[in-house]
Amino acid sequence: MSRPVPVCLDDLSAAAASLLPPDVWGYVAGGAGDESTVHLNTEALRGVRLVPRVLADVSERSTRGELLRDDSAMPLAIAPMAYQKLLHPDGENAMARAAKRAEVPFVLPMLSSVALEEVAAVGGPLWLQLYWLRDRGQTRELIQRAEAAGVAALMLTADMPVMGRRLRDLRCGFGLPEHIHAANFAAEQNAAAREHHEGNSAIAGHTALTFDPSLNWSDVEWLRSQTRLPLVVKGVLHPQDATRAVAAGADAVVVSNHGGRQFDRSVPGTAVLTQVRHAVGDRCTVLFDGGIRSGSDILCALALGADAVLLGRPALWALAVGAEETVAEALELLRAELDTAMAITGCRSLADARALTVLD
């Protein structure tokens, strides 16, 4: 029996939940604490109301635009999400192939289950996520590997000095199976991520050993000095942090609360996106992350001030359901939804979308 074609991204959620082991589904779906921020992200986006324009002749329109120096079929990149072989044996390779087909960037997670050189060989637009490692030499080595592999941008995740308390992972003692590891690191650095103990998350234990909570603005400046690649700082919510990121050399910021996975009382990105845009003006690219589930969500983010969005959990749902093919279908579905939303609201271009009025 052929699988049903999804008509919206939420169709993929239930399908993925039925296919994945409960602990893996909990790792993907879960968030920090009571998960109120996970739910608030989607609710806040659905609460945004735009004022459509009419009689704008939308017979010709385009979702294409430039995203960090490169042309993109729509204002979207796939967010960095660790250990994608948990969802499908092809893991990050399948995600990269789908992104290439859709002509959008894929942000390879630092904790990828496929080595960055192998994913880069797929040939699509690839960015690399960085967490701040205790070993600065290892950070420098990753940057050099990324440059040699043709990676187009670096994205520093700034909102994870320590991992948030993710109760689903703690309850099941979540850890990686033996066949999955952080492929960009040596084998001995992966051992802690496999230690299954009820009441403890092996993933949290591994990150505590590997990540450096002393990350500060001088480190961003150091990172800027190490590469000519575009530098993105992810996890910004306060406008003052956005302006400091620009001063430290960032080419872009991502307004994000880590998908609700870090702090269970964080504001949704929608609440501060316009303030961040006003704070940085045109001095850097502003990306938005958290709760994107439809083309209408993308349109709302653009109207609030974003240049583009990151797609998170739905890309993992699609990977679990049907690997590259389903991820490609999901991305095309989003592009088609955005195109329809733009037509109905009188937008012929992304510039028109960003000029839409948001009802206060």
mmCIF file of C-alpha atoms in Angstrom:
data_model
loop_
_atom_site.group_PDB
_atom_site.id
_atom_site.type_symbol
_atom_site.label_atom_id
_atom_site.label_comp_id
_atom_site.label_asym_id
_atom_site.label_seq_id
_atom_site.Cartn_x
_atom_site.Cartn_y
_atom_site.Cartn_z
ATOM 1 C CA MET A 1 0.000 0.000 0.000
ATOM 2 C CA SER A 2 1.406 3.397 -0.949
ATOM 3 C CA ARG A 3 1.681 5.965 1.796
ATOM 4 C CA PRO A 4 -0.770 8.904 1.664
ATOM 5 C CA VAL A 5 0.563 12.154 0.280
ATOM 6 C CA PRO A 6 0.645 14.792 3.046
ATOM 7 C CA VAL A 7 -1.472 17.871 2.391
ATOM 8 C CA CYS A 8 0.104 19.773 5.293
ATOM 9 C CA LEU A 9 3.168 19.259 7.445
ATOM 10 C CA ASP A 10 1.152 18.257 10.495
ATOM 11 C CA ASP A 11 0.093 15.119 8.590
ATOM 12 C CA LEU A 12 3.701 13.951 8.911
ATOM 13 C CA SER A 13 3.800 14.278 12.687
ATOM 14 C CA ALA A 14 1.422 11.419 13.469
ATOM 15 C CA ALA A 15 3.000 9.254 10.764
ATOM 16 C CA ALA A 16 6.484 9.763 12.210
ATOM 17 C CA ALA A 17 5.283 9.106 15.763
ATOM 18 C CA SER A 18 3.821 5.770 14.661
ATOM 19 C CA LEU A 19 7.095 4.703 13.007
ATOM 20 C CA LEU A 20 9.706 5.737 15.552
ATOM 21 C CA PRO A 21 10.618 4.060 18.868
ATOM 22 C CA PRO A 22 8.994 5.946 21.754
ATOM 23 C CA ASP A 23 12.300 7.199 23.153
ATOM 24 C CA VAL A 24 13.407 8.577 19.774
ATOM 25 C CA TRP A 25 10.040 10.234 19.215
ATOM 26 C CA GLY A 26 10.310 11.783 22.669
ATOM 27 C CA TYR A 27 13.782 13.105 21.829
ATOM 28 C CA VAL A 28 12.475 14.737 18.645
ATOM 29 C CA ALA A 29 9.154 16.043 19.920
ATOM 30 C CA GLY A 30 10.131 16.967 23.446
ATOM 31 C CA GLY A 31 11.229 20.226 24.992
ATOM 32 C CA ALA A 32 12.431 21.661 28.257
ATOM 33 C CA GLY A 33 10.417 21.356 31.456
ATOM 34 C CA ASP A 34 6.674 21.257 30.937
ATOM 35 C CA GLU A 35 7.137 21.995 27.206
ATOM 36 C CA SER A 36 5.008 25.132 27.395
ATOM 37 C CA THR A 37 7.416 26.978 25.098
ATOM 38 C CA VAL A 38 7.271 24.205 22.479
ATOM 39 C CA HIS A 39 3.525 24.700 22.221
ATOM 40 C CA LEU A 40 3.698 28.478 22.551
ATOM 41 C CA ASN A 41 5.938 28.731 19.478
ATOM 42 C CA THR A 42 3.280 27.291 17.171
ATOM 43 C CA GLU A 43 0.388 29.017 18.945
ATOM 44 C CA ALA A 44 2.077 32.411 18.710
ATOM 45 C CA LEU A 45 2.645 32.056 14.973
ATOM 46 C CA ARG A 46 -0.965 31.027 14.449
ATOM 47 C CA GLY A 47 -2.028 34.107 16.377
ATOM 48 C CA VAL A 48 -0.306 36.500 13.956
ATOM 49 C CA ARG A 49 -2.807 38.298 11.728
ATOM 50 C CA LEU A 50 -1.860 40.016 8.470
ATOM 51 C CA VAL A 51 -3.773 42.628 6.513
ATOM 52 C CA PRO A 52 -3.967 41.425 2.867
ATOM 53 C CA ARG A 53 -3.706 43.799 -0.069
ATOM 54 C CA VAL A 54 -5.927 43.391 -3.158
ATOM 55 C CA LEU A 55 -5.918 44.238 -6.880
ATOM 56 C CA ALA A 56 -2.137 43.865 -6.987
ATOM 57 C CA ASP A 57 -1.871 41.757 -10.194
ATOM 58 C CA VAL A 58 -0.243 38.656 -8.750
ATOM 59 C CA SER A 59 -0.325 36.745 -12.055
ATOM 60 C CA GLU A 60 3.465 36.672 -11.872
ATOM 61 C CA ARG A 61 5.180 36.191 -8.519
ATOM 62 C CA SER A 62 8.258 34.536 -7.061
ATOM 63 C CA THR A 63 9.320 33.012 -3.749
ATOM 64 C CA ARG A 64 12.996 33.204 -4.748
ATOM 65 C CA GLY A 65 15.528 35.401 -3.008
ATOM 66 C CA GLU A 66 19.097 35.699 -1.773
ATOM 67 C CA LEU A 67 20.123 34.053 1.465
ATOM 68 C CA LEU A 68 23.647 34.762 2.736
ATOM 69 C CA ARG A 69 25.138 35.488 -0.702
ATOM 70 C CA ASP A 70 23.419 32.564 -2.451
ATOM 71 C CA ASP A 71 20.198 32.303 -4.446
ATOM 72 C CA SER A 72 17.467 30.283 -2.751
ATOM 73 C CA ALA A 73 14.165 28.974 -4.103
ATOM 74 C CA MET A 74 12.384 30.261 -1.003
ATOM 75 C CA PRO A 75 13.326 32.112 2.192
ATOM 76 C CA LEU A 76 14.075 28.975 4.185
ATOM 77 C CA ALA A 77 16.928 26.801 5.398
ATOM 78 C CA ILE A 78 16.723 23.457 7.197
ATOM 79 C CA ALA A 79 17.698 23.936 10.843
ATOM 80 C CA PRO A 80 20.567 22.041 12.479
ATOM 81 C CA MET A 81 19.215 18.967 14.302
ATOM 82 C CA ALA A 82 21.540 16.347 15.755
ATOM 83 C CA TYR A 83 21.883 12.625 15.038
ATOM 84 C CA GLN A 84 19.552 12.321 12.067
ATOM 85 C CA LYS A 85 20.319 8.614 11.591
ATOM 86 C CA LEU A 86 18.021 8.155 14.583
ATOM 87 C CA LEU A 87 15.200 8.959 12.148
ATOM 88 C CA HIS A 88 16.413 7.083 9.049
ATOM 89 C CA PRO A 89 19.568 5.142 8.099
ATOM 90 C CA ASP A 90 20.410 7.729 5.404
ATOM 91 C CA GLY A 91 20.328 10.497 8.019
ATOM 92 C CA GLU A 92 21.950 13.783 7.087
ATOM 93 C CA ASN A 93 22.781 12.582 3.572
ATOM 94 C CA ALA A 94 19.075 12.223 2.771
ATOM 95 C CA MET A 95 18.347 15.639 4.268
ATOM 96 C CA ALA A 96 21.114 17.227 2.205
ATOM 97 C CA ARG A 97 19.888 15.621 -1.023
ATOM 98 C CA ALA A 98 16.356 16.883 -0.410
ATOM 99 C CA ALA A 99 17.634 20.383 0.348
ATOM 100 C CA LYS A 100 19.650 20.326 -2.879
ATOM 101 C CA ARG A 101 16.538 19.370 -4.860
ATOM 102 C CA ALA A 102 14.562 22.149 -3.182
ATOM 103 C CA GLU A 103 17.369 24.694 -3.703
ATOM 104 C CA VAL A 104 17.526 25.691 -0.049
ATOM 105 C CA PRO A 105 20.427 25.545 2.434
ATOM 106 C CA PHE A 106 20.821 22.693 4.888
ATOM 107 C CA VAL A 107 22.482 23.557 8.193
ATOM 108 C CA LEU A 108 24.507 20.486 9.085
ATOM 109 C CA PRO A 109 24.474 19.905 12.849
ATOM 110 C CA MET A 110 27.860 19.751 14.523
ATOM 111 C CA LEU A 111 26.586 16.541 16.161
ATOM 112 C CA SER A 112 25.840 15.022 12.771
ATOM 113 C CA SER A 113 25.690 11.251 12.471
ATOM 114 C CA VAL A 114 27.407 11.585 9.060
ATOM 115 C CA ALA A 115 30.783 13.294 8.645
ATOM 116 C CA LEU A 116 30.645 16.795 7.163
ATOM 117 C CA GLU A 117 32.879 15.873 4.198
ATOM 118 C CA GLU A 118 30.475 13.111 3.159
ATOM 119 C CA VAL A 119 27.442 15.391 3.412
ATOM 120 C CA ALA A 120 29.253 18.179 1.566
ATOM 121 C CA ALA A 121 29.893 15.748 -1.303
ATOM 122 C CA VAL A 122 26.128 15.732 -1.973
ATOM 123 C CA GLY A 123 26.722 19.123 -3.527
ATOM 124 C CA GLY A 124 23.852 21.243 -2.229
ATOM 125 C CA PRO A 125 24.102 24.526 -0.314
ATOM 126 C CA LEU A 126 25.523 23.546 3.076
ATOM 127 C CA TRP A 127 26.088 25.533 6.272
ATOM 128 C CA LEU A 128 27.760 24.105 9.385
ATOM 129 C CA GLN A 129 26.471 24.566 12.911
ATOM 130 C CA LEU A 130 28.989 25.020 15.716
ATOM 131 C CA TYR A 131 28.583 24.620 19.442
ATOM 132 C CA TRP A 132 31.339 26.132 21.568
ATOM 133 C CA LEU A 133 33.735 23.321 22.451
ATOM 134 C CA ARG A 134 35.988 23.146 25.478
ATOM 135 C CA ASP A 135 38.832 22.424 23.068
ATOM 136 C CA ARG A 136 39.273 25.580 20.990
ATOM 137 C CA GLY A 137 41.764 23.776 18.773
ATOM 138 C CA GLN A 138 39.053 21.303 17.847
ATOM 139 C CA THR A 139 36.738 24.214 16.971
ATOM 140 C CA ARG A 140 39.442 25.648 14.731
ATOM 141 C CA GLU A 141 39.906 22.248 13.082
ATOM 142 C CA LEU A 142 36.168 21.977 12.362
ATOM 143 C CA ILE A 143 36.220 25.424 10.751
ATOM 144 C CA GLN A 144 39.148 24.425 8.557
ATOM 145 C CA ARG A 145 37.419 21.189 7.559
ATOM 146 C CA ALA A 146 34.270 23.131 6.704
ATOM 147 C CA GLU A 147 36.163 25.568 4.515
ATOM 148 C CA ALA A 148 38.002 22.755 2.732
ATOM 149 C CA ALA A 149 34.711 20.938 2.103
ATOM 150 C CA GLY A 150 33.048 23.978 0.532
ATOM 151 C CA VAL A 151 30.661 24.839 3.355
ATOM 152 C CA ALA A 152 28.979 28.183 2.625
ATOM 153 C CA ALA A 153 28.414 29.571 6.156
ATOM 154 C CA LEU A 154 28.980 28.878 9.858
ATOM 155 C CA MET A 155 26.198 29.048 12.442
ATOM 156 C CA LEU A 156 27.160 29.378 16.110
ATOM 157 C CA THR A 157 24.438 28.180 18.474
ATOM 158 C CA ALA A 158 24.686 30.630 21.377
ATOM 159 C CA ASP A 159 21.753 29.636 23.595
ATOM 160 C CA MET A 160 23.056 26.347 24.982
ATOM 161 C CA PRO A 161 25.719 26.977 27.633
ATOM 162 C CA VAL A 162 24.229 23.899 29.268
ATOM 163 C CA MET A 163 21.468 21.649 28.005
ATOM 164 C CA GLY A 164 17.960 22.324 29.275
ATOM 165 C CA ARG A 165 16.163 19.725 31.391
ATOM 166 C CA ARG A 166 14.237 17.681 28.845
ATOM 167 C CA LEU A 167 11.985 15.529 30.963
ATOM 168 C CA ARG A 168 11.101 12.966 28.297
ATOM 169 C CA ASP A 169 14.791 12.148 27.861
ATOM 170 C CA LEU A 170 15.360 11.994 31.611
ATOM 171 C CA ARG A 171 12.423 9.670 32.232
ATOM 172 C CA CYS A 172 13.590 7.108 29.672
ATOM 173 C CA GLY A 173 17.319 7.541 30.286
ATOM 174 C CA PHE A 174 17.768 8.448 26.637
ATOM 175 C CA GLY A 175 21.094 7.642 24.995
ATOM 176 C CA LEU A 176 22.373 6.861 21.533
ATOM 177 C CA PRO A 177 22.315 3.313 20.179
ATOM 178 C CA GLU A 178 25.677 1.715 19.408
ATOM 179 C CA HIS A 179 25.463 2.272 15.643
ATOM 180 C CA ILE A 180 24.976 6.058 15.875
ATOM 181 C CA HIS A 181 27.651 8.540 16.899
ATOM 182 C CA ALA A 182 28.770 12.111 16.361
ATOM 183 C CA ALA A 183 30.676 11.456 13.148
ATOM 184 C CA ASN A 184 32.681 14.694 13.271
ATOM 185 C CA PHE A 185 34.402 13.588 16.481
ATOM 186 C CA ALA A 186 36.733 10.810 17.552
ATOM 187 C CA ALA A 187 35.236 7.593 18.923
ATOM 188 C CA GLU A 188 36.374 8.233 22.502
ATOM 189 C CA GLN A 189 34.412 11.495 22.578
ATOM 190 C CA ASN A 190 31.174 9.639 21.851
ATOM 191 C CA ALA A 191 31.168 7.148 24.697
ATOM 192 C CA ALA A 192 29.264 9.333 27.182
ATOM 193 C CA ALA A 193 26.329 9.729 24.765
ATOM 194 C CA ARG A 194 25.614 5.979 25.006
ATOM 195 C CA GLU A 195 25.411 5.613 28.769
ATOM 196 C CA HIS A 196 21.769 4.706 29.418
ATOM 197 C CA HIS A 197 20.654 5.388 33.000
ATOM 198 C CA GLU A 198 17.071 5.934 34.093
ATOM 199 C CA GLY A 199 16.635 9.480 35.324
ATOM 200 C CA ASN A 200 19.579 10.756 33.309
ATOM 201 C CA SER A 201 20.016 11.867 29.705
ATOM 202 C CA ALA A 202 23.210 10.551 28.145
ATOM 203 C CA ILE A 203 22.955 13.297 25.532
ATOM 204 C CA ALA A 204 22.967 15.928 28.277
ATOM 205 C CA GLY A 205 25.914 14.238 29.946
ATOM 206 C CA HIS A 206 27.850 14.150 26.688
ATOM 207 C CA THR A 207 27.260 17.836 25.981
ATOM 208 C CA ALA A 208 28.282 18.782 29.536
ATOM 209 C CA LEU A 209 31.634 17.137 28.940
ATOM 210 C CA THR A 210 32.102 18.594 25.452
ATOM 211 C CA PHE A 211 30.566 22.088 25.400
ATOM 212 C CA ASP A 212 32.087 25.101 27.134
ATOM 213 C CA PRO A 213 29.586 27.212 29.141
ATOM 214 C CA SER A 214 32.051 30.115 29.297
ATOM 215 C CA LEU A 215 31.090 31.179 25.742
ATOM 216 C CA ASN A 216 30.947 34.985 25.541
ATOM 217 C CA TRP A 217 31.162 37.848 23.050
ATOM 218 C CA SER A 218 34.951 37.755 22.859
ATOM 219 C CA ASP A 219 34.650 34.176 21.624
ATOM 220 C CA VAL A 220 32.342 35.322 18.839
ATOM 221 C CA GLU A 221 34.968 37.885 17.874
ATOM 222 C CA TRP A 222 37.625 35.143 17.884
ATOM 223 C CA LEU A 223 35.421 32.966 15.700
ATOM 224 C CA ARG A 224 34.946 35.875 13.305
ATOM 225 C CA SER A 225 38.738 36.211 13.060
ATOM 226 C CA GLN A 226 39.151 32.562 12.091
ATOM 227 C CA THR A 227 37.152 32.543 8.857
ATOM 228 C CA ARG A 228 35.901 34.624 5.956
ATOM 229 C CA LEU A 229 32.719 32.560 5.721
ATOM 230 C CA PRO A 230 29.444 34.272 6.652
ATOM 231 C CA LEU A 231 28.900 33.939 10.404
ATOM 232 C CA VAL A 232 25.432 33.384 11.868
ATOM 233 C CA VAL A 233 24.643 33.622 15.593
ATOM 234 C CA LYS A 234 21.643 31.487 16.537
ATOM 235 C CA GLY A 235 19.564 31.775 19.675
ATOM 236 C CA VAL A 236 19.141 35.563 19.901
ATOM 237 C CA LEU A 237 15.987 36.933 21.545
ATOM 238 C CA HIS A 238 16.988 40.281 23.071
ATOM 239 C CA PRO A 239 17.499 43.187 20.631
ATOM 240 C CA GLN A 240 20.639 44.256 22.521
ATOM 241 C CA ASP A 241 22.140 40.804 21.946
ATOM 242 C CA ALA A 242 21.371 41.169 18.256
ATOM 243 C CA THR A 243 23.242 44.465 18.044
ATOM 244 C CA ARG A 244 26.170 42.982 19.980
ATOM 245 C CA ALA A 245 26.279 40.089 17.529
ATOM 246 C CA VAL A 246 26.561 42.552 14.647
ATOM 247 C CA ALA A 247 29.311 44.444 16.488
ATOM 248 C CA ALA A 248 31.172 41.155 16.997
ATOM 249 C CA GLY A 249 31.116 40.500 13.266
ATOM 250 C CA ALA A 250 28.007 38.399 12.697
ATOM 251 C CA ASP A 251 26.513 38.494 9.204
ATOM 252 C CA ALA A 252 23.190 37.130 10.473
ATOM 253 C CA VAL A 253 21.289 36.351 13.649
ATOM 254 C CA VAL A 254 18.632 33.721 14.235
ATOM 255 C CA VAL A 255 15.758 34.789 16.472
ATOM 256 C CA SER A 256 15.182 31.494 18.246
ATOM 257 C CA ASN A 257 14.412 29.866 21.600
ATOM 258 C CA HIS A 258 15.872 26.530 20.442
ATOM 259 C CA GLY A 259 12.455 25.142 19.597
ATOM 260 C CA GLY A 260 11.481 25.271 23.263
ATOM 261 C CA ARG A 261 14.178 22.729 24.095
ATOM 262 C CA GLN A 262 16.228 24.937 26.424
ATOM 263 C CA PHE A 263 14.042 27.075 28.716
ATOM 264 C CA ASP A 264 10.391 26.310 29.421
ATOM 265 C CA ARG A 265 9.441 29.941 30.104
ATOM 266 C CA SER A 266 11.088 31.619 27.142
ATOM 267 C CA VAL A 267 9.255 34.126 24.992
ATOM 268 C CA PRO A 268 8.302 32.942 21.504
ATOM 269 C CA GLY A 269 10.408 34.439 18.748
ATOM 270 C CA THR A 270 7.366 36.184 17.279
ATOM 271 C CA ALA A 271 7.191 38.405 20.372
ATOM 272 C CA VAL A 272 10.627 39.945 19.733
ATOM 273 C CA LEU A 273 11.266 39.487 16.009
ATOM 274 C CA THR A 274 10.162 42.984 15.001
ATOM 275 C CA GLN A 275 12.224 44.544 17.804
ATOM 276 C CA VAL A 276 15.320 42.644 16.674
ATOM 277 C CA ARG A 277 14.749 43.757 13.089
ATOM 278 C CA HIS A 278 14.494 47.388 14.172
ATOM 279 C CA ALA A 279 17.615 47.059 16.328
ATOM 280 C CA VAL A 280 19.868 45.746 13.556
ATOM 281 C CA GLY A 281 18.201 47.425 10.586
ATOM 282 C CA ASP A 282 19.870 46.347 7.370
ATOM 283 C CA ARG A 283 23.238 45.651 8.994
ATOM 284 C CA CYS A 284 22.682 41.899 9.056
ATOM 285 C CA THR A 285 20.353 39.164 7.883
ATOM 286 C CA VAL A 286 17.617 38.208 10.360
ATOM 287 C CA LEU A 287 16.422 34.605 10.395
ATOM 288 C CA PHE A 288 13.534 33.216 12.434
ATOM 289 C CA ASP A 289 13.265 29.782 14.017
ATOM 290 C CA GLY A 290 10.569 28.104 16.070
ATOM 291 C CA GLY A 291 7.187 26.643 15.172
ATOM 292 C CA ILE A 292 7.213 26.949 11.361
ATOM 293 C CA ARG A 293 4.551 24.551 10.104
ATOM 294 C CA SER A 294 3.169 26.149 6.935
ATOM 295 C CA GLY A 295 3.763 28.633 4.156
ATOM 296 C CA SER A 296 1.478 31.054 5.988
ATOM 297 C CA ASP A 297 3.831 30.840 8.975
ATOM 298 C CA ILE A 298 6.728 31.785 6.705
ATOM 299 C CA LEU A 299 4.762 34.749 5.361
ATOM 300 C CA CYS A 300 3.986 35.925 8.901
ATOM 301 C CA ALA A 301 7.666 35.710 9.869
ATOM 302 C CA LEU A 302 8.620 37.803 6.848
ATOM 303 C CA ALA A 303 6.004 40.423 7.696
ATOM 304 C CA LEU A 304 7.314 40.568 11.278
ATOM 305 C CA GLY A 305 10.816 41.340 10.044
ATOM 306 C CA ALA A 306 12.575 38.115 9.099
ATOM 307 C CA ASP A 307 14.552 37.684 5.900
ATOM 308 C CA ALA A 308 14.052 33.916 6.046
ATOM 309 C CA VAL A 309 13.137 31.087 8.405
ATOM 310 C CA LEU A 310 14.612 27.816 9.633
ATOM 311 C CA LEU A 311 12.538 24.630 9.421
ATOM 312 C CA GLY A 312 13.022 22.273 12.350
ATOM 313 C CA ARG A 313 10.999 19.310 13.570
ATOM 314 C CA PRO A 314 8.820 18.867 10.424
ATOM 315 C CA ALA A 315 11.962 18.090 8.416
ATOM 316 C CA LEU A 316 12.727 15.286 10.877
ATOM 317 C CA TRP A 317 9.156 13.991 10.658
ATOM 318 C CA ALA A 318 9.523 13.817 6.889
ATOM 319 C CA LEU A 319 12.897 12.093 7.158
ATOM 320 C CA ALA A 320 11.389 9.409 9.395
ATOM 321 C CA VAL A 321 8.415 8.855 7.087
ATOM 322 C CA GLY A 322 10.177 8.609 3.745
ATOM 323 C CA ALA A 323 13.781 9.848 3.788
ATOM 324 C CA GLU A 324 14.836 12.107 0.905
ATOM 325 C CA GLU A 325 11.596 11.817 -1.068
ATOM 326 C CA THR A 326 9.336 12.876 1.777
ATOM 327 C CA VAL A 327 11.623 15.696 2.880
ATOM 328 C CA ALA A 328 11.624 16.960 -0.714
ATOM 329 C CA GLU A 329 7.812 16.694 -0.792
ATOM 330 C CA ALA A 330 7.549 18.619 2.475
ATOM 331 C CA LEU A 331 9.783 21.388 1.197
ATOM 332 C CA GLU A 332 7.839 21.688 -2.047
ATOM 333 C CA LEU A 333 4.593 21.734 -0.056
ATOM 334 C CA LEU A 334 5.926 24.665 1.987
ATOM 335 C CA ARG A 335 7.014 26.522 -1.156
ATOM 336 C CA ALA A 336 3.580 25.999 -2.741
ATOM 337 C CA GLU A 337 1.807 27.138 0.440
ATOM 338 C CA LEU A 338 3.981 30.256 0.604
ATOM 339 C CA ASP A 339 3.277 31.009 -3.059
ATOM 340 C CA THR A 340 -0.478 30.690 -2.474
ATOM 341 C CA ALA A 341 -0.365 32.824 0.681
ATOM 342 C CA MET A 342 1.593 35.498 -1.174
ATOM 343 C CA ALA A 343 -0.930 35.568 -4.032
ATOM 344 C CA ILE A 344 -3.910 35.886 -1.716
ATOM 345 C CA THR A 345 -2.305 38.693 0.281
ATOM 346 C CA GLY A 346 -1.271 40.647 -2.829
ATOM 347 C CA CYS A 347 2.460 39.872 -2.798
ATOM 348 C CA ARG A 348 4.419 39.395 -5.993
ATOM 349 C CA SER A 349 7.821 39.195 -4.294
ATOM 350 C CA LEU A 350 9.431 38.611 -0.930
ATOM 351 C CA ALA A 351 9.867 42.373 -0.641
ATOM 352 C CA ASP A 352 6.080 42.740 -0.886
ATOM 353 C CA ALA A 353 5.668 40.082 1.797
ATOM 354 C CA ARG A 354 7.966 41.960 4.165
ATOM 355 C CA ALA A 355 5.894 45.107 3.607
ATOM 356 C CA LEU A 356 2.609 43.519 4.727
ATOM 357 C CA THR A 357 0.885 45.046 7.724
ATOM 358 C CA VAL A 358 0.710 42.972 10.886
ATOM 359 C CA LEU A 359 -2.373 43.633 13.005
ATOM 360 C CA ASP A 360 -1.344 44.641 16.533
#
